[in-house]
PDB file of C-alpha atoms in Angstrom:
ATOM      1  CA  ILE D   2     -39.855 -73.393-127.334  1.00 80.00           C
ATOM      2  CA  TYR D   3     -39.043 -76.014-129.829  1.00 83.00           C
ATOM      3  CA  LEU D   4     -39.994 -78.431-132.270  1.00 88.00           C
ATOM      4  CA  LEU D   5     -37.856 -80.577-133.968  1.00 89.00           C
ATOM      5  CA  THR D   6     -39.070 -83.563-136.382  1.00 91.00           C
ATOM      6  CA  ALA D   7     -37.179 -86.131-138.365  1.00 91.00           C
ATOM      7  CA  ASN D   8     -36.984 -89.480-139.650  1.00 92.00           C
ATOM      8  CA  SER D   9     -36.348 -91.607-136.199  1.00 92.00           C
ATOM      9  CA  GLN D  10     -35.387 -94.581-138.491  1.00 91.00           C
ATOM     10  CA  PRO D  11     -33.633 -93.246-141.814  1.00 91.00           C
ATOM     11  CA  VAL D  12     -32.079 -95.791-144.016  1.00 87.00           C
ATOM     12  CA  GLY D  13     -28.190 -95.145-144.308  1.00 87.00           C
ATOM     13  CA  GLY D  14     -26.769 -93.492-147.628  1.00 84.00           C
ATOM     14  CA  SER D  15     -30.175 -91.931-147.829  1.00 85.00           C
ATOM     15  CA  THR D  16     -31.110 -87.789-148.085  1.00 89.00           C
ATOM     16  CA  GLU D  17     -33.846 -87.312-145.520  1.00 92.00           C
ATOM     17  CA  THR D  18     -34.948 -83.712-143.711  1.00 93.00           C
ATOM     18  CA  LEU D  19     -35.146 -82.137-140.703  1.00 92.00           C
ATOM     19  CA  CYS D  20     -37.676 -79.386-139.716  1.00 92.00           C
ATOM     20  CA  VAL D  21     -37.120 -76.722-137.077  1.00 89.00           C
ATOM     21  CA  HIS D  22     -39.996 -74.399-135.650  1.00 88.00           C
ATOM     22  CA  VAL D  23     -39.006 -72.286-133.068  1.00 85.00           C
ATOM     23  CA  HIS D  24     -40.695 -69.491-131.152  1.00 82.00           C
ATOM     24  CA  THR D  25     -39.539 -67.076-128.967  1.00 77.00           C
ATOM     25  CA  SER D  26     -39.808 -63.594-127.285  1.00 71.00           C
ATOM     26  CA  GLN D  27     -36.149 -62.272-127.678  1.00 69.00           C
ATOM     27  CA  LYS D  28     -35.002 -60.908-131.240  1.00 71.00           C
ATOM     28  CA  THR D  29     -32.243 -62.556-132.237  1.00 80.00           C
ATOM     29  CA  LEU D  30     -31.059 -66.492-131.296  1.00 83.00           C
ATOM     30  CA  LEU D  31     -28.558 -68.920-132.426  1.00 88.00           C
ATOM     31  CA  LEU D  32     -29.859 -72.238-133.392  1.00 87.00           C
ATOM     32  CA  HIS D  33     -27.111 -74.820-133.787  1.00 90.00           C
ATOM     33  CA  VAL D  34     -28.921 -78.735-134.940  1.00 92.00           C
ATOM     34  CA  THR D  35     -26.178 -81.125-134.822  1.00 93.00           C
ATOM     35  CA  LEU D  36     -25.786 -85.158-136.136  1.00 93.00           C
ATOM     36  CA  GLU D  37     -23.381 -87.595-133.480  1.00 92.00           C
ATOM     37  CA  HIS D  38     -22.912 -90.833-134.670  1.00 88.00           C
ATOM     38  CA  GLY D  39     -20.255 -92.960-133.390  1.00 83.00           C
ATOM     39  CA  GLN D  40     -16.670 -90.488-132.825  1.00 86.00           C
ATOM     40  CA  THR D  41     -18.294 -87.811-135.440  1.00 88.00           C
ATOM     41  CA  SER D  42     -20.534 -84.741-135.455  1.00 90.00           C
ATOM     42  CA  LYS D  43     -22.001 -83.491-138.324  1.00 91.00           C
ATOM     43  CA  THR D  44     -23.457 -80.212-138.712  1.00 91.00           C
ATOM     44  CA  LEU D  45     -27.155 -80.189-140.065  1.00 91.00           C
ATOM     45  CA  LEU D  46     -28.178 -76.692-138.998  1.00 89.00           C
ATOM     46  CA  SER D  47     -26.146 -73.388-138.329  1.00 88.00           C
ATOM     47  CA  GLN D  48     -28.654 -70.771-138.467  1.00 85.00           C
ATOM     48  CA  THR D  49     -29.640 -66.937-136.584  1.00 85.00           C
ATOM     49  CA  VAL D  50     -32.914 -66.481-135.571  1.00 79.00           C
ATOM     50  CA  VAL D  51     -33.639 -62.928-135.496  1.00 72.00           C
ATOM     51  CA  SER D  52     -37.705 -63.903-136.153  1.00 74.00           C
ATOM     52  CA  GLN D  53     -40.142 -64.524-133.632  1.00 77.00           C
ATOM     53  CA  ASP D  54     -41.826 -67.230-135.522  1.00 83.00           C
ATOM     54  CA  HIS D  55     -38.825 -69.364-137.411  1.00 85.00           C
ATOM     55  CA  TYR D  56     -39.895 -72.523-139.043  1.00 88.00           C
ATOM     56  CA  GLN D  57     -37.114 -74.171-141.440  1.00 89.00           C
ATOM     57  CA  CYS D  58     -36.379 -77.742-143.266  1.00 92.00           C
ATOM     58  CA  VAL D  59     -32.895 -79.256-144.187  1.00 92.00           C
ATOM     59  CA  SER D  60     -31.672 -81.941-146.055  1.00 93.00           C
ATOM     60  CA  PHE D  61     -29.024 -84.025-144.940  1.00 92.00           C
ATOM     61  CA  LYS D  62     -27.329 -87.452-146.225  1.00 92.00           C
ATOM     62  CA  VAL D  63     -27.894 -90.343-143.762  1.00 91.00           C
ATOM     63  CA  PRO D  64     -24.371 -92.052-142.580  1.00 90.00           C
ATOM     64  CA  ALA D  65     -24.021 -95.660-144.428  1.00 87.00           C
ATOM     65  CA  VAL D  66     -23.895 -98.401-141.867  1.00 87.00           C
ATOM     66  CA  THR D  67     -24.099-102.153-142.718  1.00 82.00           C
ATOM     67  CA  ILE D  68     -25.860-103.163-139.628  1.00 87.00           C
ATOM     68  CA  ASP D  69     -28.238-101.524-136.992  1.00 89.00           C
ATOM     69  CA  THR D  70     -26.709 -98.292-135.999  1.00 91.00           C
ATOM     70  CA  GLU D  71     -28.159 -95.564-133.315  1.00 93.00           C
ATOM     71  CA  ALA D  72     -27.132 -91.786-133.384  1.00 93.00           C
ATOM     72  CA  SER D  73     -28.056 -88.821-131.831  1.00 93.00           C
ATOM     73  CA  ILE D  74     -29.467 -85.205-133.301  1.00 93.00           C
ATOM     74  CA  VAL D  75     -28.488 -82.500-130.795  1.00 92.00           C
ATOM     75  CA  PHE D  76     -30.400 -79.409-130.362  1.00 90.00           C
ATOM     76  CA  GLU D  77     -29.034 -75.991-129.666  1.00 89.00           C
ATOM     77  CA  VAL D  78     -30.697 -72.461-129.095  1.00 85.00           C
ATOM     78  CA  LYS D  79     -28.820 -70.133-127.378  1.00 85.00           C
ATOM     79  CA  GLY D  80     -29.532 -66.174-126.273  1.00 80.00           C
ATOM     80  CA  LYS D  81     -29.353 -63.782-123.946  1.00 78.00           C
ATOM     81  CA  THR D  82     -30.248 -64.912-121.765  1.00 76.00           C
ATOM     82  CA  THR D  83     -31.981 -68.040-122.765  1.00 76.00           C
ATOM     83  CA  PHE D  84     -29.618 -71.502-123.153  1.00 81.00           C
ATOM     84  CA  LEU D  85     -31.973 -74.278-124.187  1.00 82.00           C
ATOM     85  CA  ASN D  86     -30.727 -77.876-125.618  1.00 85.00           C
ATOM     86  CA  GLY D  87     -31.851 -81.591-126.475  1.00 87.00           C
ATOM     87  CA  THR D  88     -31.142 -84.774-127.936  1.00 90.00           C
ATOM     88  CA  THR D  89     -33.272 -87.434-129.274  1.00 91.00           C
ATOM     89  CA  LYS D  90     -31.818 -91.013-130.819  1.00 93.00           C
ATOM     90  CA  ILE D  91     -32.424 -92.019-134.286  1.00 93.00           C
ATOM     91  CA  LEU D  92     -31.851 -95.128-135.574  1.00 93.00           C
ATOM     92  CA  ILE D  93     -29.699 -95.925-138.816  1.00 92.00           C
ATOM     93  CA  LYS D  94     -30.972 -98.687-140.448  1.00 89.00           C
ATOM     94  CA  PRO D  95     -29.061-100.346-143.842  1.00 87.00           C
ATOM     95  CA  PRO D  96     -29.851-100.038-146.543  1.00 81.00           C
ATOM     96  CA  ALA D  97     -32.561-103.082-147.528  1.00 79.00           C
ATOM     97  CA  GLN D  98     -32.202-104.875-150.655  1.00 80.00           C
ATOM     98  CA  LEU D  99     -35.083-107.201-152.354  1.00 86.00           C
ATOM     99  CA  THR D 100     -34.821-109.687-155.001  1.00 91.00           C
ATOM    100  CA  ILE D 101     -37.083-111.225-157.201  1.00 92.00           C
ATOM    101  CA  ILE D 102     -37.246-114.008-158.746  1.00 95.00           C
ATOM    102  CA  ALA D 103     -39.915-114.934-161.303  1.00 95.00           C
ATOM    103  CA  THR D 104     -40.221-117.430-164.254  1.00 95.00           C
ATOM    104  CA  ASP D 105     -42.174-115.845-167.743  1.00 93.00           C
ATOM    105  CA  LYS D 106     -44.992-119.074-166.497  1.00 91.00           C
ATOM    106  CA  PRO D 107     -45.577-120.969-163.576  1.00 91.00           C
ATOM    107  CA  LEU D 108     -45.812-124.128-165.739  1.00 91.00           C
ATOM    108  CA  TYR D 109     -44.379-125.986-168.139  1.00 94.00           C
ATOM    109  CA  LYS D 110     -44.113-129.289-170.667  1.00 92.00           C
ATOM    110  CA  PRO D 111     -41.436-131.336-170.856  1.00 93.00           C
ATOM    111  CA  GLY D 112     -39.276-129.945-174.002  1.00 93.00           C
ATOM    112  CA  GLN D 113     -39.862-126.329-173.333  1.00 94.00           C
ATOM    113  CA  THR D 114     -38.172-123.383-171.809  1.00 95.00           C
ATOM    114  CA  VAL D 115     -38.301-121.656-169.155  1.00 96.00           C
ATOM    115  CA  LYS D 116     -37.139-117.863-168.873  1.00 96.00           C
ATOM    116  CA  ILE D 117     -35.744-116.586-165.964  1.00 96.00           C
ATOM    117  CA  ARG D 118     -35.634-112.941-164.660  1.00 95.00           C
ATOM    118  CA  ILE D 119     -34.141-111.875-161.828  1.00 95.00           C
ATOM    119  CA  VAL D 120     -35.179-107.684-160.378  1.00 93.00           C
ATOM    120  CA  SER D 121     -32.892-106.378-157.706  1.00 90.00           C
ATOM    121  CA  LEU D 122     -34.739-103.754-155.863  1.00 88.00           C
ATOM    122  CA  ASP D 123     -33.364-101.084-152.805  1.00 80.00           C
ATOM    123  CA  SER D 124     -35.261-100.678-149.847  1.00 73.00           C
ATOM    124  CA  ASN D 125     -37.157 -97.187-152.323  1.00 75.00           C
ATOM    125  CA  PHE D 126     -38.193 -99.619-154.345  1.00 82.00           C
ATOM    126  CA  LEU D 127     -35.608 -98.693-157.641  1.00 84.00           C
ATOM    127  CA  THR D 128     -33.701-100.792-159.481  1.00 87.00           C
ATOM    128  CA  TYR D 129     -29.921-101.329-158.143  1.00 84.00           C
ATOM    129  CA  ASN D 130     -26.864-103.776-159.967  1.00 87.00           C
ATOM    130  CA  GLY D 131     -26.503-106.486-157.614  1.00 86.00           C
ATOM    131  CA  MET D 132     -24.488-109.195-157.744  1.00 90.00           C
ATOM    132  CA  PHE D 133     -25.156-113.099-157.217  1.00 93.00           C
ATOM    133  CA  SER D 134     -22.568-115.194-156.809  1.00 92.00           C
ATOM    134  CA  THR D 135     -24.486-118.639-157.913  1.00 94.00           C
ATOM    135  CA  VAL D 136     -27.811-119.397-159.454  1.00 95.00           C
ATOM    136  CA  GLU D 137     -28.756-122.845-159.503  1.00 96.00           C
ATOM    137  CA  LEU D 138     -31.742-125.223-160.776  1.00 96.00           C
ATOM    138  CA  GLN D 139     -32.487-127.930-159.061  1.00 96.00           C
ATOM    139  CA  ASP D 140     -35.053-130.564-160.644  1.00 95.00           C
ATOM    140  CA  PRO D 141     -38.053-132.171-158.405  1.00 95.00           C
ATOM    141  CA  ASN D 142     -35.201-135.054-156.754  1.00 93.00           C
ATOM    142  CA  SER D 143     -32.852-131.717-155.049  1.00 93.00           C
ATOM    143  CA  ASN D 144     -30.467-132.834-158.275  1.00 94.00           C
ATOM    144  CA  ARG D 145     -28.614-130.279-159.353  1.00 94.00           C
ATOM    145  CA  ILE D 146     -29.560-129.324-163.312  1.00 94.00           C
ATOM    146  CA  GLY D 147     -28.412-125.854-164.119  1.00 94.00           C
ATOM    147  CA  GLN D 148     -26.124-123.325-162.828  1.00 95.00           C
ATOM    148  CA  TRP D 149     -24.808-119.922-163.232  1.00 95.00           C
ATOM    149  CA  LEU D 150     -21.548-118.325-161.830  1.00 94.00           C
ATOM    150  CA  ASN D 151     -20.789-114.260-160.945  1.00 93.00           C
ATOM    151  CA  MET D 152     -23.816-113.559-162.520  1.00 93.00           C
ATOM    152  CA  SER D 153     -24.633-109.567-161.854  1.00 90.00           C
ATOM    153  CA  THR D 154     -27.766-107.222-162.896  1.00 89.00           C
ATOM    154  CA  SER D 155     -27.846-105.140-165.640  1.00 87.00           C
ATOM    155  CA  SER D 156     -29.656-101.811-164.720  1.00 87.00           C
ATOM    156  CA  GLY D 157     -31.194-104.076-161.932  1.00 88.00           C
ATOM    157  CA  PHE D 158     -32.455-106.995-164.590  1.00 93.00           C
ATOM    158  CA  LEU D 159     -30.807-109.923-164.928  1.00 94.00           C
ATOM    159  CA  ASP D 160     -32.677-112.658-168.103  1.00 95.00           C
ATOM    160  CA  LEU D 161     -31.395-116.475-167.839  1.00 95.00           C
ATOM    161  CA  SER D 162     -33.274-119.346-170.107  1.00 95.00           C
ATOM    162  CA  TYR D 163     -32.729-122.755-169.833  1.00 96.00           C
ATOM    163  CA  PRO D 164     -33.936-125.755-172.210  1.00 95.00           C
ATOM    164  CA  VAL D 165     -35.875-128.782-169.948  1.00 93.00           C
ATOM    165  CA  SER D 166     -35.132-132.070-171.444  1.00 92.00           C
ATOM    166  CA  PRO D 167     -38.239-133.729-173.441  1.00 93.00           C
ATOM    167  CA  GLU D 168     -37.650-136.597-171.116  1.00 92.00           C
ATOM    168  CA  ALA D 169     -37.237-133.976-167.608  1.00 92.00           C
ATOM    169  CA  ALA D 170     -39.410-135.574-164.538  1.00 93.00           C
ATOM    170  CA  GLU D 171     -42.761-133.950-163.809  1.00 94.00           C
ATOM    171  CA  GLY D 172     -42.600-132.294-160.831  1.00 95.00           C
ATOM    172  CA  PHE D 173     -41.793-128.735-159.024  1.00 96.00           C
ATOM    173  CA  TYR D 174     -38.134-127.534-159.895  1.00 97.00           C
ATOM    174  CA  VAL D 175     -36.493-124.911-158.098  1.00 97.00           C
ATOM    175  CA  ILE D 176     -33.989-121.927-159.398  1.00 97.00           C
ATOM    176  CA  THR D 177     -32.231-120.603-156.087  1.00 96.00           C
ATOM    177  CA  ALA D 178     -29.697-117.192-156.432  1.00 95.00           C
ATOM    178  CA  TRP D 179     -27.138-116.347-153.757  1.00 92.00           C
ATOM    179  CA  ASN D 180     -26.629-112.858-152.942  1.00 88.00           C
ATOM    180  CA  GLU D 181     -23.768-110.117-151.800  1.00 83.00           C
ATOM    181  CA  GLY D 182     -24.968-111.707-148.276  1.00 81.00           C
ATOM    182  CA  ASN D 183     -25.162-115.285-148.688  1.00 87.00           C
ATOM    183  CA  GLU D 184     -28.470-115.383-148.316  1.00 88.00           C
ATOM    184  CA  PRO D 185     -30.461-117.862-150.690  1.00 93.00           C
ATOM    185  CA  ILE D 186     -33.287-116.618-152.481  1.00 93.00           C
ATOM    186  CA  THR D 187     -35.610-118.937-153.933  1.00 95.00           C
ATOM    187  CA  GLN D 188     -38.620-119.458-156.522  1.00 95.00           C
ATOM    188  CA  ASP D 189     -40.349-122.679-158.081  1.00 95.00           C
ATOM    189  CA  PHE D 190     -42.103-123.616-160.747  1.00 95.00           C
ATOM    190  CA  GLU D 191     -44.204-126.833-162.345  1.00 94.00           C
ATOM    191  CA  ILE D 192     -43.242-129.304-164.725  1.00 95.00           C
ATOM    192  CA  LYS D 193     -45.930-131.083-166.154  1.00 92.00           C
ATOM    193  CA  LYS D 194     -47.569-132.873-169.581  1.00 89.00           C
ATOM    194  CA  TYR D 195     -50.667-131.353-169.927  1.00 80.00           C
ATOM    195  CA  VAL D 196     -53.377-129.681-172.377  1.00 78.00           C
ATOM    196  CA  LEU D 197     -53.768-126.673-173.096  1.00 71.00           C
ATOM    197  CA  PRO D 198     -58.271-125.654-172.756  1.00 72.00           C
ATOM    198  CA  LYS D 199     -59.559-124.842-176.033  1.00 81.00           C
ATOM    199  CA  PHE D 200     -62.190-122.796-174.237  1.00 83.00           C
ATOM    200  CA  GLU D 201     -63.405-121.440-170.924  1.00 84.00           C
ATOM    201  CA  VAL D 202     -66.650-120.535-169.389  1.00 84.00           C
ATOM    202  CA  THR D 203     -67.462-118.213-166.909  1.00 84.00           C
ATOM    203  CA  VAL D 204     -71.095-118.127-164.614  1.00 84.00           C
ATOM    204  CA  GLU D 205     -72.797-115.245-163.556  1.00 86.00           C
ATOM    205  CA  LEU D 206     -74.646-114.876-160.103  1.00 84.00           C
ATOM    206  CA  PRO D 207     -76.840-112.629-158.150  1.00 86.00           C
ATOM    207  CA  PRO D 208     -75.261-112.313-154.959  1.00 87.00           C
ATOM    208  CA  VAL D 209     -78.609-113.126-153.338  1.00 87.00           C
ATOM    209  CA  ILE D 210     -81.802-114.874-154.377  1.00 84.00           C
ATOM    210  CA  THR D 211     -84.945-114.442-152.288  1.00 83.00           C
ATOM    211  CA  ILE D 212     -88.156-116.710-151.916  1.00 79.00           C
ATOM    212  CA  LEU D 213     -89.563-113.177-153.050  1.00 87.00           C
ATOM    213  CA  ASP D 214     -88.320-112.882-156.610  1.00 84.00           C
ATOM    214  CA  THR D 215     -89.875-114.234-159.342  1.00 83.00           C
ATOM    215  CA  THR D 216     -87.095-114.075-161.816  1.00 84.00           C
ATOM    216  CA  VAL D 217     -83.915-114.402-161.668  1.00 82.00           C
ATOM    217  CA  THR D 218     -80.832-113.674-164.528  1.00 83.00           C
ATOM    218  CA  LEU D 219     -77.693-116.402-165.232  1.00 80.00           C
ATOM    219  CA  LYS D 220     -75.205-114.802-167.089  1.00 81.00           C
ATOM    220  CA  VAL D 221     -73.212-117.963-169.355  1.00 80.00           C
ATOM    221  CA  CYS D 222     -70.178-117.173-171.346  1.00 82.00           C
ATOM    222  CA  ALA D 223     -67.998-119.486-173.466  1.00 83.00           C
ATOM    223  CA  LYS D 224     -64.460-117.962-174.732  1.00 84.00           C
ATOM    224  CA  TYR D 225     -61.973-119.661-176.791  1.00 83.00           C
ATOM    225  CA  THR D 226     -58.385-119.334-175.656  1.00 75.00           C
ATOM    226  CA  TYR D 227     -58.116-116.728-178.930  1.00 75.00           C
ATOM    227  CA  GLY D 228     -61.168-114.505-177.988  1.00 78.00           C
ATOM    228  CA  LYS D 229     -63.724-115.821-180.229  1.00 83.00           C
ATOM    229  CA  PRO D 230     -66.945-117.025-178.550  1.00 84.00           C
ATOM    230  CA  VAL D 231     -68.199-120.887-177.887  1.00 83.00           C
ATOM    231  CA  MET D 232     -71.468-121.547-179.360  1.00 81.00           C
ATOM    232  CA  GLY D 233     -73.077-124.755-177.479  1.00 80.00           C
ATOM    233  CA  SER D 234     -76.233-125.638-175.036  1.00 81.00           C
ATOM    234  CA  ALA D 235     -76.366-125.089-171.662  1.00 81.00           C
ATOM    235  CA  THR D 236     -78.157-126.408-168.570  1.00 83.00           C
ATOM    236  CA  ALA D 237     -78.420-125.067-165.178  1.00 82.00           C
ATOM    237  CA  VAL D 238     -79.985-126.659-162.483  1.00 85.00           C
ATOM    238  CA  VAL D 239     -81.254-124.693-158.893  1.00 81.00           C
ATOM    239  CA  CYS D 240     -82.243-125.548-156.101  1.00 82.00           C
ATOM    240  CA  ARG D 241     -83.915-124.892-152.638  1.00 79.00           C
ATOM    241  CA  ARG D 242     -81.992-127.028-149.998  1.00 78.00           C
ATOM    242  CA  SER D 243     -84.535-128.369-146.990  1.00 73.00           C
ATOM    243  CA  TYR D 244     -83.306-127.464-143.746  1.00 66.00           C
ATOM    244  CA  ARG D 245     -81.217-130.095-142.184  1.00 60.00           C
ATOM    245  CA  TYR D 246     -82.694-131.350-138.649  1.00 57.00           C
ATOM    246  CA  TRP D 247     -79.923-133.193-136.253  1.00 59.00           C
ATOM    247  CA  TRP D 248     -83.016-135.387-134.993  1.00 62.00           C
ATOM    248  CA  PHE D 249     -86.851-136.462-135.946  1.00 60.00           C
ATOM    249  CA  ALA D 250     -89.452-136.135-134.439  1.00 63.00           C
ATOM    250  CA  PRO D 251     -91.364-140.103-133.995  1.00 63.00           C
ATOM    251  CA  GLY D 252     -93.290-140.525-137.489  1.00 61.00           C
ATOM    252  CA  SER D 253     -91.312-137.085-138.924  1.00 65.00           C
ATOM    253  CA  ALA D 254     -89.782-137.726-142.656  1.00 66.00           C
ATOM    254  CA  GLN D 255     -86.743-135.283-143.503  1.00 68.00           C
ATOM    255  CA  LEU D 256     -88.259-133.126-146.732  1.00 73.00           C
ATOM    256  CA  SER D 257     -86.254-133.349-150.084  1.00 79.00           C
ATOM    257  CA  ASP D 258     -84.758-130.321-151.955  1.00 81.00           C
ATOM    258  CA  ILE D 259     -86.826-128.537-154.908  1.00 83.00           C
ATOM    259  CA  CYS D 260     -84.843-128.292-157.486  1.00 87.00           C
ATOM    260  CA  ARG D 261     -85.465-127.133-161.470  1.00 85.00           C
ATOM    261  CA  THR D 262     -83.406-127.762-165.076  1.00 87.00           C
ATOM    262  CA  PHE D 263     -82.738-125.087-167.069  1.00 83.00           C
ATOM    263  CA  THR D 264     -81.643-125.304-171.069  1.00 82.00           C
ATOM    264  CA  MET D 265     -80.800-122.826-173.190  1.00 77.00           C
ATOM    265  CA  MET D 266     -78.609-122.173-176.289  1.00 74.00           C
ATOM    266  CA  VAL D 267     -75.241-120.677-175.885  1.00 65.00           C
ATOM    267  CA  SER D 268     -74.421-117.548-178.308  1.00 63.00           C
ATOM    268  CA  PRO D 269     -72.343-114.412-178.031  1.00 56.00           C
ATOM    269  CA  LEU D 270     -74.905-112.664-175.674  1.00 52.00           C
ATOM    270  CA  SER D 271     -76.434-115.350-173.484  1.00 54.00           C
ATOM    271  CA  HIS D 272     -78.533-114.410-170.401  1.00 56.00           C
ATOM    272  CA  LEU D 273     -80.826-117.692-168.967  1.00 55.00           C
ATOM    273  CA  ILE D 274     -83.252-116.113-166.719  1.00 58.00           C
ATOM    274  CA  LEU D 275     -84.904-118.578-164.234  1.00 55.00           C
ATOM    275  CA  HIS D 276     -88.703-118.514-163.605  1.00 56.00           C
TER     276      HIS D 276
END
């Protein structure tokens, strides 16, 4: 009885592990495992089995490929009165490459500088040095306004910047990078005249309010963009909606909503309790 385990879709050029478990009543067996790829054959394991229950794992280098390639793992066990062999197919896949383009923020004002970072990752999400024949920037009218030629990542990273004209058109701009396979990778950002909010307000509500609740706590938090609390007032309007009928019986009237308004001063720690 034998069991062989291996990755059915290994990545070309990577290191994989193959494990073999053999259970036999004979004292001595010759165990041989090979990897056949194209016209080549590589020995992965050649071992004399002397124990009744033998288990062993070995590491091997997967052949490098550029396209999906079928290969075979051939297993053989030989003894004085025993000969077993089996073949299992595997699919060797070329190394996958991932390119990420990011900007330091999604929205810019005219006249600001766009900072661009390109990251190259392999199938194991490790950085590698990739080559880009062209990196270009297009405006909302598909005009090329920026271009970098024959750029490569250093330790997996490539940093670029582009100063936006103060008269730049508002809209979405597109960054496109062509990798070694001449495949385009794109990322966009927006240029828009905007005013940063002075503060933000968050409201925390209970997930459920039932008709049996006599009090409900509503939390209101207001903070300036630099983190300091905002002093002010908050108004909450709480309504219980009436049931909406699609039709009414003669002489009946639609029920009105039940609403109440609550007002409070907002301090660094504010809780509005509704009765």
